[in-house]
Amino acid sequence: MVRQKKPFAVPPLAKMTRSLALVASGRRSPDLILRAARVLCPYTEAILPNREIWILGGRIAAVKPQGSAPPRWGRREYDVRGGIVAPGLIDPHVHIESSMVGACAYAEAALRNGTTTIFCDSHEIANVLGRRGIEWMLEDARRSPLSIFLTVPSTVPATNDRMETSGGRIDRHDVARLFDRFPEAVALGEKMDFVAVAAGHPQTHAILGEALRRGRPVCGHIYGEEFVAAYAASGITDTHEAGEGKIALQMLQAGMWIFLRGGPPLTPWHSLPKAIEAVSRLGASPKRLCVCTDDRDPDDLLLFGLDWVVREAWRHGLSQPLGWSLGSLHPALRFGLDGEMGGLAPGRRADLVLLDDQGRVRNTWLGGELLVEEGESTPSLEKSLAARYRYPRSAYRTVRLPRRRLCPPRLPEGMKRFHLLGIEPPGILVRHRAVVASGHEILRRLREEDLCWLAVLERHGKTAEIAWGLLEGFGLLQGAVASSVGHDAHNLLVAGKRVEEMELAARTLESAQGGVCVVAGERILALVELPVAGLLSDRRIDEVAEAMRRLKAAWGEVGCRLPYMGFNLLSLSVIPEIRLTNKGLVLVPEMRLVPLWEESRAKGACRNRRGDQAVPKPTPSSASQRR
Amino acid sequence: MVRQKKPFAVPPLAKMTRSLALVASGRRSPDLILRAARVLCPYTEAILPNREIWILGGRIAAVKPQGSAPPRWGRREYDVRGGIVAPGLIDPHVHIESSMVGACAYAEAALRNGTTTIFCDSHEIANVLGRRGIEWMLEDARRSPLSIFLTVPSTVPATNDRMETSGGRIDRHDVARLFDRFPEAVALGEKMDFVAVAAGHPQTHAILGEALRRGRPVCGHIYGEEFVAAYAASGITDTHEAGEGKIALQMLQAGMWIFLRGGPPLTPWHSLPKAIEAVSRLGASPKRLCVCTDDRDPDDLLLFGLDWVVREAWRHGLSQPLGWSLGSLHPALRFGLDGEMGGLAPGRRADLVLLDDQGRVRNTWLGGELLVEEGESTPSLEKSLAARYRYPRSAYRTVRLPRRRLCPPRLPEGMKRFHLLGIEPPGILVRHRAVVASGHEILRRLREEDLCWLAVLERHGKTAEIAWGLLEGFGLLQGAVASSVGHDAHNLLVAGKRVEEMELAARTLESAQGGVCVVAGERILALVELPVAGLLSDRRIDEVAEAMRRLKAAWGEVGCRLPYMGFNLLSLSVIPEIRLTNKGLVLVPEMRLVPLWEESRAKGACRNRRGDQAVPKPTPSSASQRR
């Protein structure tokens, strides 16, 4: 295969210093001059009036006082008429897959949001397809009109084979190979198994070692102050999971960078307003803060990009240049790339954004090439997107469900202790509710109250397990919902009150080879097809966003209170307190399985994390049905 | 040769994450606990009360609230009784040679100053001995009780063979070899030939390219705002030569880190008070500032260490934690080593300093080992220093002077235009004074006024040149002074009014094979012997400092106004406005040679930098005497 050139590639600085110095000294003319700019400077945190920017070969040669260049000195000129020119945004933590598109399609939305670089952790596709999936996505990234770096997926599966079954897995050898083969692999991606890290599990630490001995930074994901020291001691130097000012402060004190995550305001992704209190209320320096998006539904990506997150940081008290710095210079510095990007300074890539006075993105230049103008894709960008990457055929055949029909467990007659998943807004944390009841009472509540079944179907054609749980507070009034994007192992999640509707939802996604759907009775109310690894569409972003908007409308119609993306986390066994995987119910902080119900006065009962319910030690799971 | 182990070495973090995580989780006991500390946190810029620090294998495992560890849990415990424990200081830019000792001896002084890591640029020894000299000094550094990184000398000689003759030279192949052979070579050292950089000289840019294509940062040295853009465009990302707030601000805006240089208050090294105005008066963020020492006489090193520079930053308005951060976290971050050092956080090296409330250093731990206690070397440190590195014999034979006696040029009879070196305190810049006078008048001024001869003797046994200049405002009343430390080519500098005294001074240093001396009549008033490369003593720091104190007393006695270290810069042809090398007088901004005198109305006169004197274009030098 002929290796395609990266669109809008910029030669390495090592090869350009001479020509840039000559332009900067006025001895050679630039390719492009942006005239009449106010320049947002993240280094000093100021806005510099009356500047012009000289660009050569996709890099900045100089930022000079307005009028320094003689008329028509640049081969091209562009008058920004007093607008603010800022460095392109850099998103330090993104899972592209959450936006249900490939890297090329993601790039289009990112550019419209003023984002010119992302650090992506493709651990979703890795959970389905292993290292192959990561490599395909890197190929996709190389064809995309965006600078995309990889933070090598570190925790695939998120826990281990006893807790869940993933389609792919990444071991230390895969990590080493990715680092050694792909120069864009600049860091280890979020190490999520914080219990295993703190307990010193050898395999987990071997993966950390592969990054650290290559001098690569390690990204984190952590809940609970009791784990902070062990996490930091293991070489993990960032986190995007700081939900409160106090824990954010502790993590900063432990030497971690904090990525303030912003997202749609009513979702749990929007932890920025609380986390930023580490600075605004508790007085920490903001110099180790970044902003990030982490995950975005495709429709939300167009509304709540990283530019929106920066504006949220402004709204919470940061100055315009400091807030923008959290999304440009600081992420570049965190990954040691501040000589290459993150500021509007000589030698750096000419990744630029033109803002209006409200900080909304009007234009975006990537490597000196204008790709978005007044919010619209330019012909250059359209041409690049038309030639986007196609995933190989085997990526389109990944949903292999158990053959048998769904059949929930027969509930017991006497009083038992049931372990329920309790939904509480905003919904990242799921409460562990232990309820003493008879099977009869549970069935009544399934009919009459806000309780429904949740099933997880192993979908990689490996174990054919179906696990059952009970979901309290999900809000579903009728019908069923299903998703093949069940973080992180991406087994199939189905929720419903009636098994027939659940069956229809599951088989609909099997036919589509992945996606998310809402059904009611015998009708499919909405379906977003995600045929690539059961995670991604192969369409462009606007089309997928529109399908997602229709799906969300249907999602609301059947009563679901938990947003779609929160639903996908119900099987993510690294977020407290309780999750359902294909293996059954997982109590996350103790990292152990419990059955759906057990004797109400079981021996060896121990206290759960909230301490208000006695939860027995594990017995062989009755919540998991085997073929 | 058996490779000796680095004293107080710490295993790489990649090999320690498991054991550190176990200690941090309380599952394993630490080697050492520091109890009852206030912890200076450079990440948040705060002082945290009531902490204890758990240390294992030379690294920090956890910083916990006071009382977290049960009594006698650590194998050793140390009660700091409420003192402030701060991260060890990191000096981002040092020339060890300026302190006239080897790396092992330098380490002793650094540790007493709370400095545990330095980034040294050994371009002085390289100018004498080439790459061999750098490699010997690296060997010295490896035996030293200090973390020493190399910023690979980039500009040896400082200019080129037409401007000066050095003993050694470093080309792009040497740079490549140093990067590839020595893991401690983490950056390219200060690129000093800013005129050549801006003009795009291919050899200069080839050296920059060797660093940039390996992803290594490039350090700078720059005067004059007209060069800032070209310098930054060439990939240079720091400078320690910001003498004013305004130029410091411009350099920050161009994406450079600023190393605020502090030094003895009345010397030109103390540029911190002016440069810090970029923050204090002009409002820039301090996040891209560091502090550094650059050069220190051995006696000054003990009084004006990096801790003193930090206290100066406090005195100029920075908070205690922020000021300390400029000497710990910020330099670590600038070189991408903030996961390894620079903060008191888990996983980092246990390089620690105990401060009193005035911020003076009481104790220093290197990799968890107590090496300085209450200002005194501990037995561990004494033992390490006793086994310090010895340079090979060929390093002791480097001063090869021209054989003939000194003989100043015969001055002309008519009125000529003389180019004088005008000393103005504080003395880094030397003014170019063009004076129309007769030879007779100059001789009278030599006898009666503050004018003396300056001679530069090529001392590497190569060209045997002796160049002559006239020094105005040096203050010398009697006798002569000489130094084999004539930056950067390290030819021999001799100043005096009478040629016999100058001859005695030169021959005294030839006998000692290097050093600095003051003579009067036939007496040697003071001599510091520097037999290693003509730059370094092989003694310990206190002994060399004492010799230097005696020398400085004699230096004052004969009337010199320019400090010794400033004297050494009189041949450094990269600092404006005029210098004398073995080739003659160099006008630095134009990078051209001029004769000592020329016709007062020469054709082709051009204006000098100050614009107040017509200075003719170069003619064959009459100021350089050849064998």
Coordinates of C-alpha atoms in Angstrom, one line a residue, chain A residues 13-14 16-22 24-25 27 41-46 48 51 60-64 195 197-202 205 208-210 212-213 226-237 249 252-257 283-285 287-288 321-322 325 329-330 333-334 338-339 344-348, chain B residues 13-14 16-22 24-25 27 41-46 48 51 60-64 195 197-202 205 208-210 212-213 226-237 249 252-257 283-285 287-288 321-322 325 329-330 333-334 338-339 344-348:
Chain A
L13 CA 11.3 22.2 12.9
A14 CA 14.7 20.7 12.7
M16 CA 13.0 24.6 9.0
T17 CA 15.1 26.7 11.5
R18 CA 17.2 28.3 8.8
S19 CA 14.4 29.4 6.5
L20 CA 12.3 30.6 9.5
A21 CA 15.2 32.6 10.9
L22 CA 15.6 34.2 7.5
A24 CA 12.1 36.4 11.0
S25 CA 15.1 38.6 10.2
R27 CA 15.7 38.5 4.7
C41 CA -0.5 35.0 24.4
P42 CA -0.7 32.0 26.7
Y43 CA 2.9 32.4 27.8
T44 CA 2.4 35.7 29.5
E45 CA -1.4 35.4 29.8
A46 CA -2.2 38.6 28.0
L48 CA -1.4 41.7 22.6
R51 CA 0.2 42.4 15.8
I60 CA 5.1 30.7 12.6
A61 CA 8.2 32.7 11.7
A62 CA 7.5 35.8 13.7
V63 CA 4.8 37.8 15.5
K64 CA 5.6 41.5 14.8
V195 CA -7.4 -0.8 42.9
V197 CA -2.3 -0.2 40.9
A198 CA -2.5 0.5 44.7
A199 CA -2.4 -3.2 45.5
G200 CA 0.8 -3.6 43.4
H201 CA -0.5 -6.1 40.9
P202 CA 2.6 -7.1 38.8
H205 CA 2.9 -2.3 37.1
L208 CA 3.4 1.2 33.8
G209 CA 7.1 0.2 33.5
E210 CA 7.0 0.0 29.7
L212 CA 8.2 4.9 32.4
R213 CA 11.4 3.3 31.2
E226 CA -7.2 6.9 49.7
F227 CA -5.7 6.0 46.3
V228 CA -4.1 9.3 45.5
A229 CA -0.6 8.6 47.0
A230 CA -0.3 5.1 45.6
Y231 CA -1.4 6.3 42.2
A232 CA 1.1 9.2 42.1
A233 CA 3.8 6.9 43.5
S234 CA 3.2 4.6 40.5
G235 CA 4.3 7.4 38.2
I236 CA 0.8 8.5 37.1
T237 CA 0.9 12.3 36.5
L249 CA -6.3 20.0 45.3
L252 CA -2.4 18.7 42.5
Q253 CA -0.4 18.4 45.7
A254 CA 0.5 14.9 44.7
G255 CA 2.1 16.3 41.6
M256 CA -0.6 15.4 39.1
W257 CA -1.9 17.6 36.3
G283 CA -6.2 29.0 46.2
A284 CA -4.1 26.6 44.2
S285 CA -2.0 27.9 41.3
K287 CA -0.4 26.3 36.3
R288 CA -1.0 22.6 36.4
P321 CA -5.8 34.3 28.2
L322 CA -5.5 32.0 31.2
S325 CA -4.0 28.6 28.0
L329 CA -0.1 25.8 26.2
H330 CA -0.8 23.7 29.3
L333 CA 3.6 21.4 28.2
R334 CA 2.0 18.4 30.0
D338 CA 5.3 23.2 24.0
G339 CA 8.2 23.8 21.6
L344 CA 1.6 31.7 19.0
A345 CA 5.3 32.0 19.0
P346 CA 8.1 31.6 16.3
G347 CA 9.0 28.1 15.4
R348 CA 5.6 26.6 16.5
Chain B
L13 CA 10.9 4.8 38.8
A14 CA 10.0 2.2 36.3
M16 CA 10.0 1.0 41.8
T17 CA 6.3 1.7 41.2
R18 CA 5.2 -1.5 42.8
S19 CA 7.1 -1.1 46.0
L20 CA 6.3 2.6 46.3
A21 CA 2.6 1.8 45.7
L22 CA 2.7 -0.8 48.5
A24 CA 1.8 4.4 49.9
S25 CA -1.1 2.0 50.5
R27 CA 1.1 -2.4 53.0
C41 CA 4.3 22.5 47.6
P42 CA 5.5 24.0 44.2
Y43 CA 2.5 22.5 42.4
T44 CA -0.2 24.4 44.2
E45 CA 2.2 27.2 45.5
A46 CA 1.3 26.7 49.2
L48 CA 1.1 22.5 53.8
R51 CA 2.7 16.5 57.1
I60 CA 9.0 9.7 48.0
A61 CA 6.3 7.1 48.5
A62 CA 3.7 9.4 50.1
V63 CA 3.2 12.7 51.8
K64 CA 0.6 12.1 54.5
V195 CA 24.2 36.8 14.8
V197 CA 21.6 32.1 14.0
A198 CA 19.6 35.1 12.7
A199 CA 21.6 35.1 9.5
G200 CA 20.9 31.5 8.9
H201 CA 24.5 30.2 8.9
P202 CA 24.3 26.5 7.8
H205 CA 21.7 25.5 12.1
L208 CA 20.4 23.1 16.2
G209 CA 19.1 20.4 14.0
E210 CA 20.9 17.7 15.8
L212 CA 15.7 19.3 17.5
R213 CA 15.5 16.1 15.5
E226 CA 15.9 42.6 16.9
F227 CA 17.1 39.0 17.3
V228 CA 14.3 37.6 19.5
A229 CA 12.0 36.4 16.7
A230 CA 14.8 34.8 14.6
Y231 CA 16.1 33.1 17.8
A232 CA 12.7 31.7 18.8
A233 CA 12.1 30.6 15.2
S234 CA 15.3 28.6 15.3
G235 CA 13.8 26.5 18.1
I236 CA 15.6 28.1 21.0
T237 CA 13.3 28.1 24.0
L249 CA 8.6 40.2 28.4
L252 CA 8.3 35.3 27.1
Q253 CA 5.9 36.3 24.4
A254 CA 8.1 34.6 21.9
G255 CA 7.7 31.3 23.8
M256 CA 11.0 31.3 25.7
W257 CA 11.5 30.3 29.3
G283 CA 2.1 41.7 34.6
A284 CA 3.3 38.6 32.8
S285 CA 2.4 35.2 34.4
K287 CA 4.8 30.3 35.0
R288 CA 7.6 30.3 32.5
P321 CA 6.3 28.8 47.5
L322 CA 6.2 30.5 44.1
S325 CA 9.0 26.8 42.5
L329 CA 9.4 22.6 39.7
H330 CA 9.8 25.1 36.9
L333 CA 9.3 21.1 33.8
R334 CA 11.4 23.1 31.4
D338 CA 8.9 17.0 36.5
G339 CA 7.8 13.4 36.9
L344 CA 7.7 16.8 47.0
A345 CA 5.3 14.3 45.5
P346 CA 5.0 10.5 45.4
G347 CA 7.3 8.8 42.9
R348 CA 9.8 11.7 42.8

